[in-house]
C-alpha cells in the first residue's frame, strides 16, 4: 500500500489512475469528498469533509488532495463525474487567467483558491482529465461517491 508520501521508487515517471468525487447534502451544507488512487495494482482510498461547503468545492477539493498526494511527477488519468471540474481545468481556466481570475461577466471566479491549487499541482504531472457519468454502474466512481458520502456523514454523526 502506498504511504501518504510515496508513489513509486522507480526512476521512470509512474502511471497513476485517480477517481474523485465530492458532494453536499443539502447544497450548500455539510459536504464530503472521496478519492481512489490506483498504482501498480495497489489502491489507496482517502476521504474528508467540510461542515459548510458546496458540491463544487468538494469536487475540486477531491482533485486537489489526490494530486497533492503524489510526491513525484506522474502520468495521471484522473476520472471525475463533475463537468464543472473537467471543463474548468481543460477549457475555462485559460480565460480566467487571461482576465486576472475574472469570469466572462467580469466577476471573480468562484472557488478561485481551489482552482489555483489544482493548476499549481497539475504542473508537476502529466494529467489527462476524464469525465464519467455519475451513478451509471462504474465501480470506481461508485466507490468514490460512497467515500464522499462517508466523509460528509462523519461530520454530521452525533458523538
mmCIF file with all atom_site columns, C-alpha atoms in Angstrom:
data_model
loop_
_atom_site.group_PDB
_atom_site.id
_atom_site.type_symbol
_atom_site.label_atom_id
_atom_site.label_alt_id
_atom_site.label_comp_id
_atom_site.label_asym_id
_atom_site.label_entity_id
_atom_site.label_seq_id
_atom_site.pdbx_PDB_ins_code
_atom_site.Cartn_x
_atom_site.Cartn_y
_atom_site.Cartn_z
_atom_site.occupancy
_atom_site.B_iso_or_equiv
_atom_site.pdbx_formal_charge
_atom_site.auth_seq_id
_atom_site.auth_comp_id
_atom_site.auth_asym_id
_atom_site.auth_atom_id
_atom_site.pdbx_PDB_model_num
ATOM 1   C CA . UNK A 1 1   ? 0.000   0.000  0.000   1.00 0.00 ? 1   UNK A CA 1
ATOM 2   C CA . UNK A 1 2   ? 1.272   3.479  -0.823  1.00 0.00 ? 2   UNK A CA 1
ATOM 3   C CA . UNK A 1 3   ? 2.197   5.683  2.070   1.00 0.00 ? 3   UNK A CA 1
ATOM 4   C CA . UNK A 1 4   ? 0.975   9.262  2.097   1.00 0.00 ? 4   UNK A CA 1
ATOM 5   C CA . UNK A 1 5   ? 4.274   10.497 0.711   1.00 0.00 ? 5   UNK A CA 1
ATOM 6   C CA . UNK A 1 6   ? 5.334   7.673  -1.573  1.00 0.00 ? 6   UNK A CA 1
ATOM 7   C CA . UNK A 1 7   ? 4.087   6.760  -5.006  1.00 0.00 ? 7   UNK A CA 1
ATOM 8   C CA . UNK A 1 8   ? 6.993   4.883  -6.558  1.00 0.00 ? 8   UNK A CA 1
ATOM 9   C CA . UNK A 1 9   ? 10.706  4.399  -6.137  1.00 0.00 ? 9   UNK A CA 1
ATOM 10  C CA . UNK A 1 10  ? 11.345  3.768  -9.822  1.00 0.00 ? 10  UNK A CA 1
ATOM 11  C CA . UNK A 1 11  ? 13.272  6.315  -11.858 1.00 0.00 ? 11  UNK A CA 1
ATOM 12  C CA . UNK A 1 12  ? 10.679  6.452  -14.657 1.00 0.00 ? 12  UNK A CA 1
ATOM 13  C CA . UNK A 1 13  ? 7.504   8.505  -14.477 1.00 0.00 ? 13  UNK A CA 1
ATOM 14  C CA . UNK A 1 14  ? 4.886   6.298  -12.819 1.00 0.00 ? 14  UNK A CA 1
ATOM 15  C CA . UNK A 1 15  ? 1.328   5.979  -14.110 1.00 0.00 ? 15  UNK A CA 1
ATOM 16  C CA . UNK A 1 16  ? -1.452  6.566  -11.589 1.00 0.00 ? 16  UNK A CA 1
ATOM 17  C CA . UNK A 1 17  ? -5.202  6.262  -12.112 1.00 0.00 ? 17  UNK A CA 1
ATOM 18  C CA . UNK A 1 18  ? -7.294  8.518  -9.879  1.00 0.00 ? 18  UNK A CA 1
ATOM 19  C CA . UNK A 1 19  ? -11.045 8.686  -9.325  1.00 0.00 ? 19  UNK A CA 1
ATOM 20  C CA . UNK A 1 20  ? -12.540 11.630 -7.442  1.00 0.00 ? 20  UNK A CA 1
ATOM 21  C CA . UNK A 1 21  ? -15.957 12.712 -6.222  1.00 0.00 ? 21  UNK A CA 1
ATOM 22  C CA . UNK A 1 22  ? -17.490 15.269 -3.928  1.00 0.00 ? 22  UNK A CA 1
ATOM 23  C CA . UNK A 1 23  ? -20.902 16.408 -2.828  1.00 0.00 ? 23  UNK A CA 1
ATOM 24  C CA . UNK A 1 24  ? -23.099 18.075 -0.246  1.00 0.00 ? 24  UNK A CA 1
ATOM 25  C CA . UNK A 1 25  ? -26.433 17.337 1.335   1.00 0.00 ? 25  UNK A CA 1
ATOM 26  C CA . UNK A 1 26  ? -28.035 19.860 1.212   1.00 0.00 ? 26  UNK A CA 1
ATOM 27  C CA . UNK A 1 27  ? -26.097 22.061 -1.181  1.00 0.00 ? 27  UNK A CA 1
ATOM 28  C CA . UNK A 1 28  ? -24.704 24.253 0.316   1.00 0.00 ? 28  UNK A CA 1
ATOM 29  C CA . UNK A 1 29  ? -24.234 22.456 3.592   1.00 0.00 ? 29  UNK A CA 1
ATOM 30  C CA . UNK A 1 30  ? -22.140 19.650 5.025   1.00 0.00 ? 30  UNK A CA 1
ATOM 31  C CA . UNK A 1 31  ? -20.027 18.102 2.300   1.00 0.00 ? 31  UNK A CA 1
ATOM 32  C CA . UNK A 1 32  ? -17.636 15.277 1.670   1.00 0.00 ? 32  UNK A CA 1
ATOM 33  C CA . UNK A 1 33  ? -15.041 14.211 -0.854  1.00 0.00 ? 33  UNK A CA 1
ATOM 34  C CA . UNK A 1 34  ? -13.581 10.852 -1.832  1.00 0.00 ? 34  UNK A CA 1
ATOM 35  C CA . UNK A 1 35  ? -10.502 9.722  -3.733  1.00 0.00 ? 35  UNK A CA 1
ATOM 36  C CA . UNK A 1 36  ? -9.304  6.383  -5.069  1.00 0.00 ? 36  UNK A CA 1
ATOM 37  C CA . UNK A 1 37  ? -5.713  6.144  -6.326  1.00 0.00 ? 37  UNK A CA 1
ATOM 38  C CA . UNK A 1 38  ? -4.511  3.058  -8.206  1.00 0.00 ? 38  UNK A CA 1
ATOM 39  C CA . UNK A 1 39  ? -0.809  2.475  -8.778  1.00 0.00 ? 39  UNK A CA 1
ATOM 40  C CA . UNK A 1 40  ? 0.805   -0.806 -9.896  1.00 0.00 ? 40  UNK A CA 1
ATOM 41  C CA . UNK A 1 41  ? -2.178  -2.861 -8.738  1.00 0.00 ? 41  UNK A CA 1
ATOM 42  C CA . UNK A 1 42  ? -2.305  -1.193 -5.321  1.00 0.00 ? 42  UNK A CA 1
ATOM 43  C CA . UNK A 1 43  ? -5.085  1.095  -4.181  1.00 0.00 ? 43  UNK A CA 1
ATOM 44  C CA . UNK A 1 44  ? -5.348  3.890  -1.674  1.00 0.00 ? 44  UNK A CA 1
ATOM 45  C CA . UNK A 1 45  ? -8.602  5.497  -0.581  1.00 0.00 ? 45  UNK A CA 1
ATOM 46  C CA . UNK A 1 46  ? -8.998  8.881  1.071   1.00 0.00 ? 46  UNK A CA 1
ATOM 47  C CA . UNK A 1 47  ? -11.982 10.867 2.258   1.00 0.00 ? 47  UNK A CA 1
ATOM 48  C CA . UNK A 1 48  ? -12.772 14.016 4.131   1.00 0.00 ? 48  UNK A CA 1
ATOM 49  C CA . UNK A 1 49  ? -15.349 16.684 4.572   1.00 0.00 ? 49  UNK A CA 1
ATOM 50  C CA . UNK A 1 50  ? -16.275 20.224 5.422   1.00 0.00 ? 50  UNK A CA 1
ATOM 51  C CA . UNK A 1 51  ? -19.187 21.236 7.674   1.00 0.00 ? 51  UNK A CA 1
ATOM 52  C CA . UNK A 1 52  ? -20.267 24.150 5.430   1.00 0.00 ? 52  UNK A CA 1
ATOM 53  C CA . UNK A 1 53  ? -19.411 23.996 1.744   1.00 0.00 ? 53  UNK A CA 1
ATOM 54  C CA . UNK A 1 54  ? -20.778 23.315 -1.748  1.00 0.00 ? 54  UNK A CA 1
ATOM 55  C CA . UNK A 1 55  ? -20.830 20.395 -4.181  1.00 0.00 ? 55  UNK A CA 1
ATOM 56  C CA . UNK A 1 56  ? -18.389 22.190 -6.467  1.00 0.00 ? 56  UNK A CA 1
ATOM 57  C CA . UNK A 1 57  ? -15.901 22.905 -3.667  1.00 0.00 ? 57  UNK A CA 1
ATOM 58  C CA . UNK A 1 58  ? -15.938 19.227 -2.667  1.00 0.00 ? 58  UNK A CA 1
ATOM 59  C CA . UNK A 1 59  ? -15.370 18.099 -6.271  1.00 0.00 ? 59  UNK A CA 1
ATOM 60  C CA . UNK A 1 60  ? -12.387 20.440 -6.546  1.00 0.00 ? 60  UNK A CA 1
ATOM 61  C CA . UNK A 1 61  ? -11.042 19.502 -3.118  1.00 0.00 ? 61  UNK A CA 1
ATOM 62  C CA . UNK A 1 62  ? -11.027 15.816 -4.048  1.00 0.00 ? 62  UNK A CA 1
ATOM 63  C CA . UNK A 1 63  ? -8.943  16.502 -7.170  1.00 0.00 ? 63  UNK A CA 1
ATOM 64  C CA . UNK A 1 64  ? -6.545  18.807 -5.318  1.00 0.00 ? 64  UNK A CA 1
ATOM 65  C CA . UNK A 1 65  ? -5.974  16.349 -2.465  1.00 0.00 ? 65  UNK A CA 1
ATOM 66  C CA . UNK A 1 66  ? -5.474  13.452 -4.878  1.00 0.00 ? 66  UNK A CA 1
ATOM 67  C CA . UNK A 1 67  ? -2.849  15.269 -6.942  1.00 0.00 ? 67  UNK A CA 1
ATOM 68  C CA . UNK A 1 68  ? -1.104  16.659 -3.863  1.00 0.00 ? 68  UNK A CA 1
ATOM 69  C CA . UNK A 1 69  ? -0.710  13.113 -2.545  1.00 0.00 ? 69  UNK A CA 1
ATOM 70  C CA . UNK A 1 70  ? 1.652   12.280 -5.412  1.00 0.00 ? 70  UNK A CA 1
ATOM 71  C CA . UNK A 1 71  ? 5.198   13.018 -4.314  1.00 0.00 ? 71  UNK A CA 1
ATOM 72  C CA . UNK A 1 72  ? 6.928   12.803 -7.666  1.00 0.00 ? 72  UNK A CA 1
ATOM 73  C CA . UNK A 1 73  ? 5.964   13.660 -11.237 1.00 0.00 ? 73  UNK A CA 1
ATOM 74  C CA . UNK A 1 74  ? 3.446   11.138 -12.558 1.00 0.00 ? 74  UNK A CA 1
ATOM 75  C CA . UNK A 1 75  ? 1.405   10.410 -15.625 1.00 0.00 ? 75  UNK A CA 1
ATOM 76  C CA . UNK A 1 76  ? -2.141  10.637 -14.292 1.00 0.00 ? 76  UNK A CA 1
ATOM 77  C CA . UNK A 1 77  ? -5.523  9.615  -15.637 1.00 0.00 ? 77  UNK A CA 1
ATOM 78  C CA . UNK A 1 78  ? -7.998  11.434 -13.413 1.00 0.00 ? 78  UNK A CA 1
ATOM 79  C CA . UNK A 1 79  ? -11.669 10.428 -13.631 1.00 0.00 ? 79  UNK A CA 1
ATOM 80  C CA . UNK A 1 80  ? -14.440 12.693 -12.368 1.00 0.00 ? 80  UNK A CA 1
ATOM 81  C CA . UNK A 1 81  ? -18.199 12.841 -12.743 1.00 0.00 ? 81  UNK A CA 1
ATOM 82  C CA . UNK A 1 82  ? -18.030 16.638 -12.391 1.00 0.00 ? 82  UNK A CA 1
ATOM 83  C CA . UNK A 1 83  ? -18.355 18.519 -15.659 1.00 0.00 ? 83  UNK A CA 1
ATOM 84  C CA . UNK A 1 84  ? -17.577 21.665 -13.645 1.00 0.00 ? 84  UNK A CA 1
ATOM 85  C CA . UNK A 1 85  ? -14.166 20.268 -12.681 1.00 0.00 ? 85  UNK A CA 1
ATOM 86  C CA . UNK A 1 86  ? -13.345 18.814 -16.081 1.00 0.00 ? 86  UNK A CA 1
ATOM 87  C CA . UNK A 1 87  ? -14.471 21.867 -18.073 1.00 0.00 ? 87  UNK A CA 1
ATOM 88  C CA . UNK A 1 88  ? -12.870 24.282 -15.647 1.00 0.00 ? 88  UNK A CA 1
ATOM 89  C CA . UNK A 1 89  ? -9.482  22.595 -15.809 1.00 0.00 ? 89  UNK A CA 1
ATOM 90  C CA . UNK A 1 90  ? -9.484  21.755 -19.523 1.00 0.00 ? 90  UNK A CA 1
ATOM 91  C CA . UNK A 1 91  ? -11.312 24.753 -21.041 1.00 0.00 ? 91  UNK A CA 1
ATOM 92  C CA . UNK A 1 92  ? -12.307 27.667 -18.837 1.00 0.00 ? 92  UNK A CA 1
ATOM 93  C CA . UNK A 1 93  ? -9.180  28.319 -16.774 1.00 0.00 ? 93  UNK A CA 1
ATOM 94  C CA . UNK A 1 94  ? -7.190  29.853 -19.633 1.00 0.00 ? 94  UNK A CA 1
ATOM 95  C CA . UNK A 1 95  ? -9.759  32.658 -19.980 1.00 0.00 ? 95  UNK A CA 1
ATOM 96  C CA . UNK A 1 96  ? -9.922  33.147 -16.224 1.00 0.00 ? 96  UNK A CA 1
ATOM 97  C CA . UNK A 1 97  ? -6.154  33.516 -16.000 1.00 0.00 ? 97  UNK A CA 1
ATOM 98  C CA . UNK A 1 98  ? -6.081  35.851 -19.009 1.00 0.00 ? 98  UNK A CA 1
ATOM 99  C CA . UNK A 1 99  ? -8.777  38.016 -17.329 1.00 0.00 ? 99  UNK A CA 1
ATOM 100 C CA . UNK A 1 100 ? -6.925  38.037 -13.976 1.00 0.00 ? 100 UNK A CA 1
ATOM 101 C CA . UNK A 1 101 ? -9.221  35.416 -12.402 1.00 0.00 ? 101 UNK A CA 1
ATOM 102 C CA . UNK A 1 102 ? -12.447 37.019 -13.589 1.00 0.00 ? 102 UNK A CA 1
ATOM 103 C CA . UNK A 1 103 ? -15.185 35.112 -15.381 1.00 0.00 ? 103 UNK A CA 1
ATOM 104 C CA . UNK A 1 104 ? -16.726 36.189 -18.674 1.00 0.00 ? 104 UNK A CA 1
ATOM 105 C CA . UNK A 1 105 ? -19.107 38.508 -16.766 1.00 0.00 ? 105 UNK A CA 1
ATOM 106 C CA . UNK A 1 106 ? -16.193 40.226 -15.042 1.00 0.00 ? 106 UNK A CA 1
ATOM 107 C CA . UNK A 1 107 ? -16.923 38.738 -11.613 1.00 0.00 ? 107 UNK A CA 1
ATOM 108 C CA . UNK A 1 108 ? -14.253 36.950 -9.560  1.00 0.00 ? 108 UNK A CA 1
ATOM 109 C CA . UNK A 1 109 ? -14.071 33.243 -10.394 1.00 0.00 ? 109 UNK A CA 1
ATOM 110 C CA . UNK A 1 110 ? -15.867 31.100 -7.825  1.00 0.00 ? 110 UNK A CA 1
ATOM 111 C CA . UNK A 1 111 ? -13.598 28.726 -5.893  1.00 0.00 ? 111 UNK A CA 1
ATOM 112 C CA . UNK A 1 112 ? -10.508 30.550 -7.171  1.00 0.00 ? 112 UNK A CA 1
ATOM 113 C CA . UNK A 1 113 ? -8.423  29.221 -4.263  1.00 0.00 ? 113 UNK A CA 1
ATOM 114 C CA . UNK A 1 114 ? -9.093  25.616 -5.260  1.00 0.00 ? 114 UNK A CA 1
ATOM 115 C CA . UNK A 1 115 ? -8.685  26.226 -8.995  1.00 0.00 ? 115 UNK A CA 1
ATOM 116 C CA . UNK A 1 116 ? -5.270  27.791 -8.337  1.00 0.00 ? 116 UNK A CA 1
ATOM 117 C CA . UNK A 1 117 ? -4.336  24.897 -6.066  1.00 0.00 ? 117 UNK A CA 1
ATOM 118 C CA . UNK A 1 118 ? -5.245  22.344 -8.755  1.00 0.00 ? 118 UNK A CA 1
ATOM 119 C CA . UNK A 1 119 ? -3.490  24.249 -11.539 1.00 0.00 ? 119 UNK A CA 1
ATOM 120 C CA . UNK A 1 120 ? -0.355  24.613 -9.436  1.00 0.00 ? 120 UNK A CA 1
ATOM 121 C CA . UNK A 1 121 ? -0.074  20.934 -8.512  1.00 0.00 ? 121 UNK A CA 1
ATOM 122 C CA . UNK A 1 122 ? -1.059  19.831 -12.046 1.00 0.00 ? 122 UNK A CA 1
ATOM 123 C CA . UNK A 1 123 ? 2.084   21.493 -13.430 1.00 0.00 ? 123 UNK A CA 1
ATOM 124 C CA . UNK A 1 124 ? 4.166   18.753 -11.802 1.00 0.00 ? 124 UNK A CA 1
ATOM 125 C CA . UNK A 1 125 ? 2.294   15.959 -13.571 1.00 0.00 ? 125 UNK A CA 1
ATOM 126 C CA . UNK A 1 126 ? 1.034   14.924 -16.980 1.00 0.00 ? 126 UNK A CA 1
ATOM 127 C CA . UNK A 1 127 ? -2.705  14.820 -16.244 1.00 0.00 ? 127 UNK A CA 1
ATOM 128 C CA . UNK A 1 128 ? -5.438  13.557 -18.560 1.00 0.00 ? 128 UNK A CA 1
ATOM 129 C CA . UNK A 1 129 ? -8.864  14.636 -17.303 1.00 0.00 ? 129 UNK A CA 1
ATOM 130 C CA . UNK A 1 130 ? -11.709 12.199 -17.997 1.00 0.00 ? 130 UNK A CA 1
ATOM 131 C CA . UNK A 1 131 ? -15.420 12.662 -17.372 1.00 0.00 ? 131 UNK A CA 1
ATOM 132 C CA . UNK A 1 132 ? -17.538 9.657  -16.390 1.00 0.00 ? 132 UNK A CA 1
ATOM 133 C CA . UNK A 1 133 ? -21.289 9.588  -15.977 1.00 0.00 ? 133 UNK A CA 1
ATOM 134 C CA . UNK A 1 134 ? -22.349 9.518  -12.325 1.00 0.00 ? 134 UNK A CA 1
ATOM 135 C CA . UNK A 1 135 ? -24.416 6.655  -10.918 1.00 0.00 ? 135 UNK A CA 1
ATOM 136 C CA . UNK A 1 136 ? -24.037 4.636  -14.106 1.00 0.00 ? 136 UNK A CA 1
ATOM 137 C CA . UNK A 1 137 ? -22.540 1.490  -12.578 1.00 0.00 ? 137 UNK A CA 1
ATOM 138 C CA . UNK A 1 138 ? -18.874 2.481  -12.952 1.00 0.00 ? 138 UNK A CA 1
ATOM 139 C CA . UNK A 1 139 ? -17.347 0.649  -9.968  1.00 0.00 ? 139 UNK A CA 1
ATOM 140 C CA . UNK A 1 140 ? -14.601 3.145  -9.136  1.00 0.00 ? 140 UNK A CA 1
ATOM 141 C CA . UNK A 1 141 ? -16.921 6.128  -9.498  1.00 0.00 ? 141 UNK A CA 1
ATOM 142 C CA . UNK A 1 142 ? -19.466 4.430  -7.243  1.00 0.00 ? 142 UNK A CA 1
ATOM 143 C CA . UNK A 1 143 ? -16.733 3.800  -4.676  1.00 0.00 ? 143 UNK A CA 1
ATOM 144 C CA . UNK A 1 144 ? -15.565 7.419  -4.538  1.00 0.00 ? 144 UNK A CA 1
ATOM 145 C CA . UNK A 1 145 ? -19.200 8.526  -4.287  1.00 0.00 ? 145 UNK A CA 1
ATOM 146 C CA . UNK A 1 146 ? -19.509 6.245  -1.257  1.00 0.00 ? 146 UNK A CA 1
ATOM 147 C CA . UNK A 1 147 ? -16.293 7.656  0.234   1.00 0.00 ? 147 UNK A CA 1
ATOM 148 C CA . UNK A 1 148 ? -17.557 11.219 -0.258  1.00 0.00 ? 148 UNK A CA 1
ATOM 149 C CA . UNK A 1 149 ? -20.806 10.308 1.480   1.00 0.00 ? 149 UNK A CA 1
ATOM 150 C CA . UNK A 1 150 ? -18.861 8.739  4.357   1.00 0.00 ? 150 UNK A CA 1
ATOM 151 C CA . UNK A 1 151 ? -16.689 11.870 4.617   1.00 0.00 ? 151 UNK A CA 1
ATOM 152 C CA . UNK A 1 152 ? -19.818 14.024 4.900   1.00 0.00 ? 152 UNK A CA 1
ATOM 153 C CA . UNK A 1 153 ? -21.631 11.685 7.282   1.00 0.00 ? 153 UNK A CA 1
ATOM 154 C CA . UNK A 1 154 ? -18.642 11.526 9.636   1.00 0.00 ? 154 UNK A CA 1
ATOM 155 C CA . UNK A 1 155 ? -19.063 15.271 10.145  1.00 0.00 ? 155 UNK A CA 1
ATOM 156 C CA . UNK A 1 156 ? -22.761 15.042 10.965  1.00 0.00 ? 156 UNK A CA 1
ATOM 157 C CA . UNK A 1 157 ? -22.768 11.988 13.272  1.00 0.00 ? 157 UNK A CA 1
ATOM 158 C CA . UNK A 1 158 ? -23.811 12.514 16.841  1.00 0.00 ? 158 UNK A CA 1
ATOM 159 C CA . UNK A 1 159 ? -20.970 11.714 19.319  1.00 0.00 ? 159 UNK A CA 1
#
